Amino acid sequence: PSGLSGVEMYQSTDPKAPPMTKAEFDQARQIYFDRCAGCHGVLRKGATGKPLLPDIMQKLGTDSLKVFMTYGTAGGMPGFGTSAELSEKEIDIMARYIQQPPPQPPEWGMKEMKASWKLIVPVDKRPKKQMNKLNLENIFAVTLRDSGELALIDGDSKKIVTILKTGFAVHISRLSKSGRYLYTTGRDGLINLIDLWMETPQTVATIRTGSDARSIDTSKYKGYDDKIAIAGSYWPPAYVLMDGFTLEPLKIMSTRGYTYDEQEFHPEPRVASIVSSHIKPEFVVNVKETGKVLLVNYSDMKNLKTTEIEAERFLHDGGWDSSKRYFLVAANMRNTVSVVDTKDGKLAANVKVGNKPHPGRGANWSDVKYGPVWATGHLGDDTIAVIGTDPAGHKQNAWKVVRSLKNHGAGSLFVKTHPKSSNLWADAALNPDAEVRQSVSVWDLKNLDKPAQVINLAKAAGIKEGRVTHPEYNKAGDEVWFSVWGPKNGESALVVVDDKTRKVKTVIKDKRLVTPTGKFNVYNTQHDVY
Ligand code: DHE
């Protein structure tokens, strides 16, 4: 079918939706997947972002939708126009696209997974010992978001070891129990298994476990070293268990089902964070929309046992407490941190925190007043909530917000400390104010009544545009690394700060460092040190 000018038009099933050409629709579908689906969902039912269903969108109309997309909102929607991430033309296409019924993406089963699986270097062709001279425990795996790559950087010399092609916008890197294998997952569901023992570390297997994904981990219980990998998907809503050495897919488990509270069917309950237990042969799988935490026992895959814990809806990211018995996960749209007791297999508490908690893996320390605590920042306000985590030794503080620290602004993505450090660091990377998003706060853990010191790290790195995000310590715990996440076609950097003096020690700049975001120190990630 053609429009007047002979251009092929998109045949919408909704006559009220504004016209678009087929080419525009296809372009918009890709942009939606890359930029919007993470918050609003593939089926646009909303989660971290609002639902974008056609009838509501049509009521708002093309012109107001363009304003939202161009300038963003105080609620956390980025201004795609002001940041030049989308052109005026693209914004116009997107404003019309979200008034169309969402196209249902294809399912992805064992047949498709197997067809996508590439075993590039079989196990018997891999080295028997480490073939390079790298201090592997202090390597940093750095996501190069918009180039679809991963940089491996030597934490000692601060030199780039290699840059590897990965999926689009790798979300996280995780290490195998032995520390030899590094796993990444792209937003597009492409997983890379990287062997750090090769002369130059390289990808030895890849697989696509879905079309939209965020999480990956590997078995850490004794006797299962490196053996089993797990990947979670946003689409199709499922997790898959794989052979840890080859990525051969073994079992796919759907997460479609009923919300924990109202028992309403949800067609797209996405798999958010996954962590691996050190005390049981289990993965902790957090299902966003239904609000369930699954403890998946991998010791008998033919008779898979999962414990299903009612937690809270909109589970997102989280981390272990310092004892690694409790997993704390942010239910961000419910202003709650759910605490799962993985020893007893039940919910320990739902802790009310500030507006939209977003911890990354959070930060653990022993507080001078309250004993062992864990902290999260917030997207929606400028506080850092500090939660007591020791029901055995400090019962009166357990699962309560014992302190609320003041960050230099809202829009915090990540907080971090290290057992050897007495500093707590927080970013405010999504703050609309340039000065705020380029700066970080640092508190003295020995004197938390003292306000934080605020340091503009983008300025220190000589970078005009960009946000500063994701603190990550080196193995020794005496340096903390930050990303200065610049525009795709502009300059970015990594800034290494001396943790004791809080002074910039090294600025790593390189044309190849395109939009660095998440960084994962091998040792700290392998052992869940944070
Ligand atoms: Fe993340 C962790 C989902 C946007 C950087 N992010 C996670 C996790 C989930 C998630 C489920 C937990 C993984 C785990 O522990 O197994 N992130 C999402 C989204 O759905 C969202 C909101 C939108 C999207 O489109 O993806 C989103 N995330 C971002 C970004 O824009 C960030 C800042 C930059 C980027 O690279 O895309 C970003 N997310 C990160 C990082 C982690 C993360 C660096 C790991 C933190 C850690 O220290 O463990």
XYZ file of C-alpha atoms and ligand atoms in Angstrom:
579
model
C 0.000 0.000 0.000
C 1.259 3.435 -0.915
C 0.573 6.967 0.195
C -0.026 9.760 -2.264
C 3.660 10.273 -2.899
C 4.236 6.568 -3.551
C 5.883 6.065 -0.166
C 4.827 2.856 1.558
C 2.634 3.662 4.585
C 2.471 1.689 7.825
C -0.877 -0.109 8.116
C -1.946 0.573 11.688
C -4.586 -1.586 13.356
C -5.798 1.567 15.122
C -7.556 4.061 12.816
C -7.135 6.833 15.420
C -3.332 6.597 15.363
C -1.539 9.283 13.308
C -0.162 8.191 9.933
C 3.452 7.133 9.514
C 5.419 5.547 6.718
C 6.612 1.980 7.013
C 10.220 3.209 7.117
C 9.389 5.607 9.968
C 7.648 2.850 11.894
C 10.642 0.511 11.545
C 13.070 3.232 12.613
C 10.859 4.118 15.588
C 10.584 0.500 16.663
C 14.384 0.324 16.879
C 14.708 3.661 18.716
C 11.984 2.594 21.148
C 13.820 -0.634 21.860
C 17.177 1.126 22.372
C 16.029 4.150 24.370
C 12.562 3.637 25.833
C 11.779 -0.058 26.423
C 14.033 -0.308 29.484
C 11.820 2.034 31.508
C 8.447 1.759 29.798
C 8.517 -1.952 28.845
C 8.409 -3.636 25.429
C 4.616 -3.818 25.674
C 4.598 -0.230 27.077
C 2.819 -1.182 30.265
C 5.251 0.990 32.259
C 7.561 0.272 35.217
C 10.285 2.799 36.046
C 8.588 4.994 33.426
C 4.874 5.631 32.920
C 2.666 3.331 30.793
C 2.586 4.516 27.176
C -0.623 2.939 25.959
C -2.073 4.213 22.654
C -5.354 5.627 24.000
C -3.576 7.762 26.650
C -0.921 8.814 24.130
C -3.543 9.781 21.542
C -5.273 11.967 24.130
C -2.011 13.799 24.775
C -1.396 14.146 21.047
C 1.716 14.473 18.916
C 2.645 18.032 19.933
C 2.650 17.529 23.706
C 4.398 14.182 23.368
C 7.149 15.958 21.441
C 7.541 18.420 24.325
C 7.916 15.567 26.858
C 10.516 13.844 24.712
C 12.447 17.000 23.923
C 12.670 18.459 27.437
C 12.063 15.466 29.717
C 10.159 15.652 32.992
C 10.920 16.250 36.658
C 9.841 12.631 37.219
C 13.048 11.330 35.644
C 12.244 11.174 31.918
C 15.419 12.303 30.109
C 15.237 15.261 27.723
C 16.194 13.471 24.517
C 16.041 16.692 22.508
C 18.019 18.928 24.843
C 20.720 16.255 25.216
C 20.804 15.828 21.400
C 20.334 12.089 21.786
C 17.408 12.289 19.379
C 16.986 14.736 16.496
C 13.828 16.820 15.966
C 12.834 14.488 13.155
C 13.331 11.400 15.324
C 11.272 12.933 18.128
C 8.454 13.630 15.692
C 8.550 9.997 14.526
C 8.586 8.717 18.121
C 5.661 10.933 19.135
C 3.575 9.348 16.378
C 4.919 5.850 17.001
C 3.803 5.649 20.636
C 0.247 6.425 19.560
C 0.272 3.147 17.589
C -0.527 -0.161 19.330
C 2.811 -1.689 20.427
C 4.031 -4.395 18.057
C 4.481 -7.678 19.913
C 8.097 -8.837 19.630
C 8.724 -12.490 18.709
C 9.057 -15.240 21.305
C 12.499 -16.794 21.699
C 12.700 -20.487 22.586
C 15.337 -23.215 22.671
C 15.418 -23.510 18.867
C 16.232 -19.813 18.417
C 18.705 -19.802 21.306
C 20.566 -22.827 19.966
C 20.679 -21.283 16.491
C 22.197 -18.108 17.926
C 24.775 -19.944 20.075
C 28.409 -19.693 18.911
C 31.099 -21.696 20.630
C 34.091 -19.795 19.263
C 36.825 -21.556 21.252
C 35.836 -24.982 22.650
C 36.958 -25.816 26.179
C 39.749 -28.208 25.095
C 41.276 -25.504 22.848
C 41.566 -23.006 25.688
C 44.750 -22.417 27.685
C 45.523 -24.632 30.668
C 47.046 -21.736 32.574
C 47.007 -17.957 32.492
C 48.862 -16.959 29.296
C 49.241 -13.250 30.033
C 51.101 -11.326 32.721
C 48.114 -9.278 33.782
C 47.146 -8.853 37.408
C 43.704 -10.246 36.571
C 42.211 -9.472 39.971
C 42.629 -5.759 39.382
C 41.257 -5.608 35.830
C 38.264 -3.336 35.282
C 35.588 -4.360 32.747
C 34.120 -1.091 31.484
C 30.901 -0.862 29.490
C 31.230 1.328 26.397
C 27.536 1.880 26.148
C 26.886 3.355 22.739
C 29.625 1.593 20.787
C 28.459 -1.897 21.837
C 31.853 -2.720 23.327
C 33.611 -3.588 26.550
C 37.015 -2.173 27.519
C 39.273 -4.236 29.755
C 41.530 -1.838 31.644
C 44.535 -2.791 33.740
C 43.826 -1.313 37.160
C 47.560 -1.165 37.987
C 48.937 0.579 34.874
C 45.582 2.223 33.911
C 46.224 1.072 30.305
C 43.565 -0.374 28.018
C 44.305 -4.105 27.635
C 41.782 -4.712 24.886
C 38.407 -3.650 23.583
C 35.935 -6.389 22.759
C 32.797 -6.327 20.619
C 29.759 -7.156 22.726
C 26.007 -6.710 22.626
C 24.517 -3.211 22.490
C 24.932 -1.185 25.703
C 26.256 -3.970 27.906
C 24.421 -3.671 31.168
C 26.572 -5.565 33.590
C 29.694 -7.717 33.732
C 29.922 -10.568 36.214
C 32.778 -12.910 37.083
C 32.794 -16.677 37.443
C 33.613 -18.115 40.863
C 37.257 -18.749 39.865
C 37.621 -15.258 38.415
C 38.789 -16.644 35.075
C 35.610 -16.062 33.066
C 33.849 -12.773 32.562
C 30.240 -12.669 31.371
C 28.478 -9.663 29.871
C 24.926 -9.134 28.740
C 23.890 -6.517 26.200
C 20.530 -4.805 26.273
C 19.842 -6.717 23.061
C 20.175 -10.055 24.913
C 23.580 -10.906 23.428
C 25.821 -12.599 25.969
C 29.616 -12.786 25.739
C 31.754 -15.249 27.652
C 35.295 -13.859 27.878
C 38.306 -15.967 28.881
C 40.752 -13.798 30.866
C 43.465 -16.478 30.691
C 44.128 -16.008 26.962
C 47.178 -14.072 25.906
C 44.829 -11.245 25.078
C 41.502 -11.933 26.757
C 38.934 -12.821 24.143
C 35.343 -13.941 23.660
C 35.099 -17.728 23.611
C 31.328 -18.088 23.274
C 28.243 -15.973 22.587
C 24.515 -16.570 22.647
C 21.360 -14.516 22.368
C 19.026 -15.422 25.210
C 16.288 -12.942 24.292
C 15.807 -9.586 22.608
C 15.939 -7.347 25.675
C 18.020 -8.239 28.746
C 19.794 -6.809 31.780
C 21.158 -9.540 34.050
C 23.660 -12.372 34.171
C 25.521 -14.356 36.849
C 27.232 -17.677 37.499
C 27.189 -20.421 40.130
C 29.241 -19.545 43.231
C 28.385 -22.380 45.624
C 31.288 -24.715 46.428
C 31.503 -27.643 44.038
C 29.790 -25.652 41.269
C 32.719 -23.349 40.461
C 32.157 -21.726 37.047
C 29.723 -24.505 36.095
C 26.371 -22.845 35.554
C 25.450 -19.468 34.140
C 22.094 -17.755 34.311
C 20.741 -14.880 32.227
C 17.535 -12.960 32.789
C 15.505 -11.301 30.028
C 13.082 -8.434 29.835
C 11.770 -9.950 26.583
C 10.674 -12.708 26.418
C 10.059 -12.562 30.177
C 12.170 -15.533 31.234
C 15.491 -16.704 32.606
C 17.749 -19.309 31.094
C 20.243 -21.642 32.729
C 23.356 -22.392 30.679
C 26.568 -24.359 30.818
C 28.997 -21.894 32.406
C 31.978 -22.936 30.242
C 30.235 -22.843 26.856
C 26.933 -20.937 27.228
C 25.054 -23.952 25.873
C 21.434 -23.266 26.893
C 20.053 -25.957 29.207
C 16.726 -24.793 30.526
C 14.374 -21.848 29.973
C 11.962 -20.773 32.696
C 9.134 -18.318 31.973
C 8.291 -15.650 34.537
C 4.838 -14.869 33.138
C 2.265 -15.113 35.866
C 0.346 -13.335 38.569
C 1.259 -10.308 40.653
C 2.092 -11.276 44.227
C -0.520 -9.010 45.793
C -3.580 -8.619 43.579
C -3.031 -11.941 41.778
C -3.645 -10.310 38.392
C -2.081 -11.953 35.338
C 0.868 -10.022 33.905
C 2.048 -10.884 30.375
C 5.494 -9.319 30.741
C 7.036 -9.731 34.211
C 10.628 -8.842 33.381
C 13.662 -10.358 35.042
C 15.565 -7.574 36.796
C 18.647 -8.241 38.947
C 20.105 -11.705 39.475
C 22.725 -12.600 42.079
C 24.413 -15.838 42.976
C 24.357 -17.224 46.522
C 27.637 -18.162 48.215
C 25.856 -20.220 50.906
C 23.527 -22.392 48.782
C 23.435 -23.712 45.199
C 20.962 -20.973 44.344
C 20.427 -17.959 42.166
C 18.329 -15.064 43.445
C 16.101 -13.955 40.552
C 14.085 -10.757 40.937
C 10.921 -10.537 38.866
C 9.936 -6.929 38.360
C 6.217 -6.599 37.655
C 4.901 -9.503 39.743
C 7.066 -8.529 42.732
C 8.404 -12.011 43.347
C 11.916 -13.065 44.292
C 12.757 -16.572 43.095
C 15.442 -18.641 44.795
C 16.364 -21.013 41.977
C 18.194 -24.110 43.201
C 20.451 -25.369 40.402
C 21.621 -28.596 42.085
C 19.037 -30.702 40.208
C 18.080 -29.094 36.943
C 15.751 -31.931 35.924
C 13.686 -31.388 39.064
C 14.198 -27.673 39.474
C 13.171 -26.350 42.863
C 12.397 -22.696 43.237
C 11.272 -20.852 46.345
C 8.909 -18.053 45.404
C 9.013 -15.141 47.829
C 6.366 -12.423 47.895
C 8.369 -9.202 48.056
C 7.134 -6.016 46.360
C 6.332 -4.981 42.802
C 8.813 -3.263 40.477
C 11.930 -4.971 41.789
C 15.010 -3.551 40.122
C 18.622 -3.635 41.351
C 20.213 -4.622 44.651
C 23.076 -6.215 46.533
C 24.097 -8.451 49.424
C 24.521 -7.315 53.005
C 28.071 -7.817 54.336
C 27.269 -11.310 55.712
C 25.918 -12.349 52.250
C 22.876 -13.922 53.876
C 20.447 -11.117 53.076
C 19.778 -9.700 49.630
C 18.439 -6.136 49.528
C 16.569 -5.187 46.363
C 14.941 -1.897 45.415
C 11.261 -1.960 44.463
C 11.800 1.469 42.978
C 8.270 2.492 42.078
C 7.097 1.425 45.528
C 9.747 3.427 47.466
C 10.708 0.195 49.170
C 13.749 -1.980 49.699
C 12.766 -5.640 50.008
C 15.074 -7.749 52.156
C 15.262 -11.455 51.359
C 16.695 -13.909 53.862
C 18.359 -16.438 51.543
C 19.267 -18.762 54.423
C 15.690 -19.306 55.561
C 14.215 -18.629 52.121
C 11.776 -15.921 53.111
C 11.120 -12.195 53.148
C 12.853 -10.585 56.122
C 11.277 -7.148 55.663
C 9.967 -4.505 53.291
C 11.690 -1.284 54.293
C 10.116 2.043 53.262
C 12.817 4.379 51.964
C 12.804 7.599 49.893
C 11.522 8.273 46.394
C 12.622 5.618 43.852
C 15.565 3.872 45.498
C 18.362 2.937 43.053
C 21.303 1.297 44.847
C 23.221 -0.543 42.117
C 24.595 -3.162 44.488
C 24.517 -0.693 47.387
C 27.228 -0.041 49.983
C 28.018 -1.921 53.215
C 29.919 -0.671 56.263
C 29.933 -1.043 60.000
C 28.375 2.157 61.284
C 29.921 3.710 64.408
C 26.466 3.994 65.979
C 24.264 1.362 64.347
C 26.521 -1.582 63.489
C 26.418 -3.261 60.049
C 24.404 -1.198 57.549
C 23.674 -1.049 53.814
C 22.845 2.080 51.843
C 20.934 3.146 48.754
C 20.579 6.431 46.890
C 17.381 7.578 45.183
C 16.382 8.688 41.707
C 13.525 10.815 42.990
C 15.036 12.676 45.951
C 18.398 13.814 47.324
C 18.669 11.376 50.245
C 20.775 8.311 50.888
C 18.912 5.790 53.069
C 21.080 3.793 55.488
C 19.473 0.542 56.654
C 20.543 -1.623 59.618
C 21.344 -5.179 58.454
C 22.280 -7.112 61.584
C 19.227 -8.680 63.261
C 21.464 -10.937 65.385
C 23.791 -8.280 66.873
C 21.772 -5.037 66.498
C 18.160 -6.162 66.572
C 16.676 -2.749 67.330
C 18.214 -1.291 64.115
C 17.592 -4.214 61.767
C 15.631 -3.387 58.610
C 15.082 0.213 59.688
C 16.351 3.383 58.061
C 18.788 4.444 60.770
C 20.234 7.427 58.930
C 19.239 9.604 56.014
C 22.200 11.395 54.435
C 21.836 14.398 52.180
C 23.207 13.919 48.666
C 24.135 16.932 46.517
C 21.000 16.392 44.419
C 18.360 13.918 43.283
C 18.909 11.536 40.381
C 21.435 9.316 42.098
C 22.191 6.042 40.339
C 24.962 4.479 42.416
C 26.622 4.518 45.857
C 29.798 2.714 46.853
C 32.301 2.049 49.604
C 34.885 -0.673 50.304
C 35.766 -2.616 53.484
C 39.219 -0.925 53.500
C 37.812 2.583 52.983
C 36.198 5.050 55.347
C 34.499 6.980 52.547
C 31.041 6.628 51.054
C 30.591 7.960 47.509
C 27.372 8.793 45.654
C 26.659 10.184 42.196
C 23.641 12.195 40.997
C 24.059 11.254 37.351
C 20.468 11.811 36.260
C 20.100 15.254 37.806
C 18.866 17.843 35.258
C 21.392 20.412 36.544
C 24.756 20.050 34.787
C 26.860 21.047 37.820
C 25.036 18.477 39.982
C 25.236 15.552 37.557
C 28.945 16.220 36.999
C 29.634 16.057 40.729
C 29.816 13.383 43.410
C 29.293 13.477 47.172
C 31.716 11.855 49.582
C 31.070 11.284 53.285
C 33.438 10.315 56.069
C 31.971 7.092 57.492
C 33.577 7.840 60.842
C 31.703 11.127 61.092
C 28.448 10.978 59.183
C 27.067 14.006 60.983
C 29.458 16.080 58.912
C 27.979 17.061 55.503
C 29.433 15.483 52.398
C 32.217 17.031 50.390
C 31.005 17.686 46.814
C 33.542 17.304 44.004
C 32.985 18.138 40.324
C 34.841 15.296 38.614
C 33.862 16.195 35.049
C 35.578 19.544 35.508
C 38.590 17.814 37.040
C 38.766 15.634 33.924
C 38.434 18.663 31.645
C 35.149 17.457 30.163
C 32.392 19.977 29.505
C 29.426 17.772 28.732
C 28.693 14.569 30.505
C 27.487 12.954 33.674
C 29.637 11.384 36.349
C 28.505 7.938 37.400
C 29.165 4.521 38.913
C 31.896 4.541 41.585
C 33.895 1.292 41.641
C 36.888 0.503 43.861
C 40.103 -1.179 42.832
C 41.009 -4.436 44.534
C 43.098 -2.791 47.254
C 40.273 -0.412 48.128
C 42.515 2.668 47.958
C 41.273 4.056 44.619
C 37.775 4.741 43.424
C 37.014 4.951 39.703
C 34.236 7.027 38.113
C 32.943 7.283 34.558
C 32.535 10.677 32.964
C 29.834 9.607 30.529
C 29.982 12.096 27.673
C 27.948 12.268 24.467
C 28.383 9.537 21.869
C 30.268 11.792 19.467
C 32.041 13.773 22.161
C 34.649 13.190 24.796
C 34.360 10.831 27.789
C 36.855 9.686 30.427
C 37.472 7.552 33.461
C 38.605 9.393 36.556
C 40.629 7.560 39.192
C 40.430 9.209 42.615
C 42.809 8.552 45.494
C 40.370 7.403 48.165
C 42.337 8.768 51.098
C 43.101 12.260 49.809
C 39.971 12.451 47.601
C 42.211 13.980 44.922
C 42.181 12.972 41.251
C 45.059 10.591 40.620
C 44.656 9.689 36.958
C 42.347 10.711 34.128
C 42.073 7.987 31.506
C 41.187 9.476 28.143
C 41.253 7.600 24.873
C 39.323 8.000 21.619
C 38.205 4.400 22.033
C 36.485 5.085 25.369
C 33.058 5.850 23.907
C 30.364 6.550 26.535
C 31.770 4.549 29.469
C 29.147 3.755 32.134
C 29.325 0.651 34.391
C 32.713 -0.611 35.612
C 33.377 -3.915 37.296
C 36.583 -4.661 39.139
C 37.310 -8.384 38.726
C 38.115 -9.179 42.365
C 35.339 -7.073 43.907
C 32.733 -8.440 41.508
C 33.911 -12.027 41.902
C 33.643 -11.805 45.712
C 30.734 -9.339 45.947
C 32.817 -6.743 47.755
C 30.853 -3.487 48.056
Fe 20.711 -0.299 34.638
C 22.098 -2.518 36.882
C 17.914 -2.206 34.474
C 19.226 2.126 32.747
C 23.715 1.231 34.213
N 20.099 -2.016 35.570
C 20.825 -2.786 36.449
C 20.039 -3.934 36.831
C 18.852 -3.849 36.134
C 18.902 -2.653 35.335
C 17.712 -4.839 36.174
C 20.466 -5.030 37.803
C 21.285 -6.076 37.099
C 21.770 -7.150 38.052
O 22.277 -6.801 39.133
O 21.655 -8.344 37.727
N 18.872 -0.053 33.804
C 17.869 -0.959 33.851
C 16.717 -0.460 33.159
O 15.651 -1.102 32.917
C 16.967 0.965 32.849
C 16.195 1.806 33.836
C 16.535 1.457 31.494
C 17.166 0.803 30.293
O 16.802 1.209 29.185
O 17.966 -0.089 30.416
C 18.474 1.042 33.117
N 21.361 1.407 33.659
C 20.592 2.241 32.962
C 21.366 3.334 32.395
O 20.941 4.259 31.654
C 22.752 3.199 32.916
C 23.011 4.315 33.889
C 23.836 3.317 31.874
C 23.925 2.191 30.904
O 25.006 1.683 30.734
O 22.901 1.858 30.305
C 22.650 1.854 33.621
N 22.554 -0.584 35.417
C 23.673 0.140 35.082
C 24.804 -0.392 35.789
C 24.341 -1.461 36.574
C 22.937 -1.564 36.327
C 26.232 0.168 35.708
C 25.150 -2.341 37.522
C 25.380 -1.633 38.804
C 26.261 -2.419 39.750
O 27.219 -1.823 40.265
O 25.999 -3.603 39.973
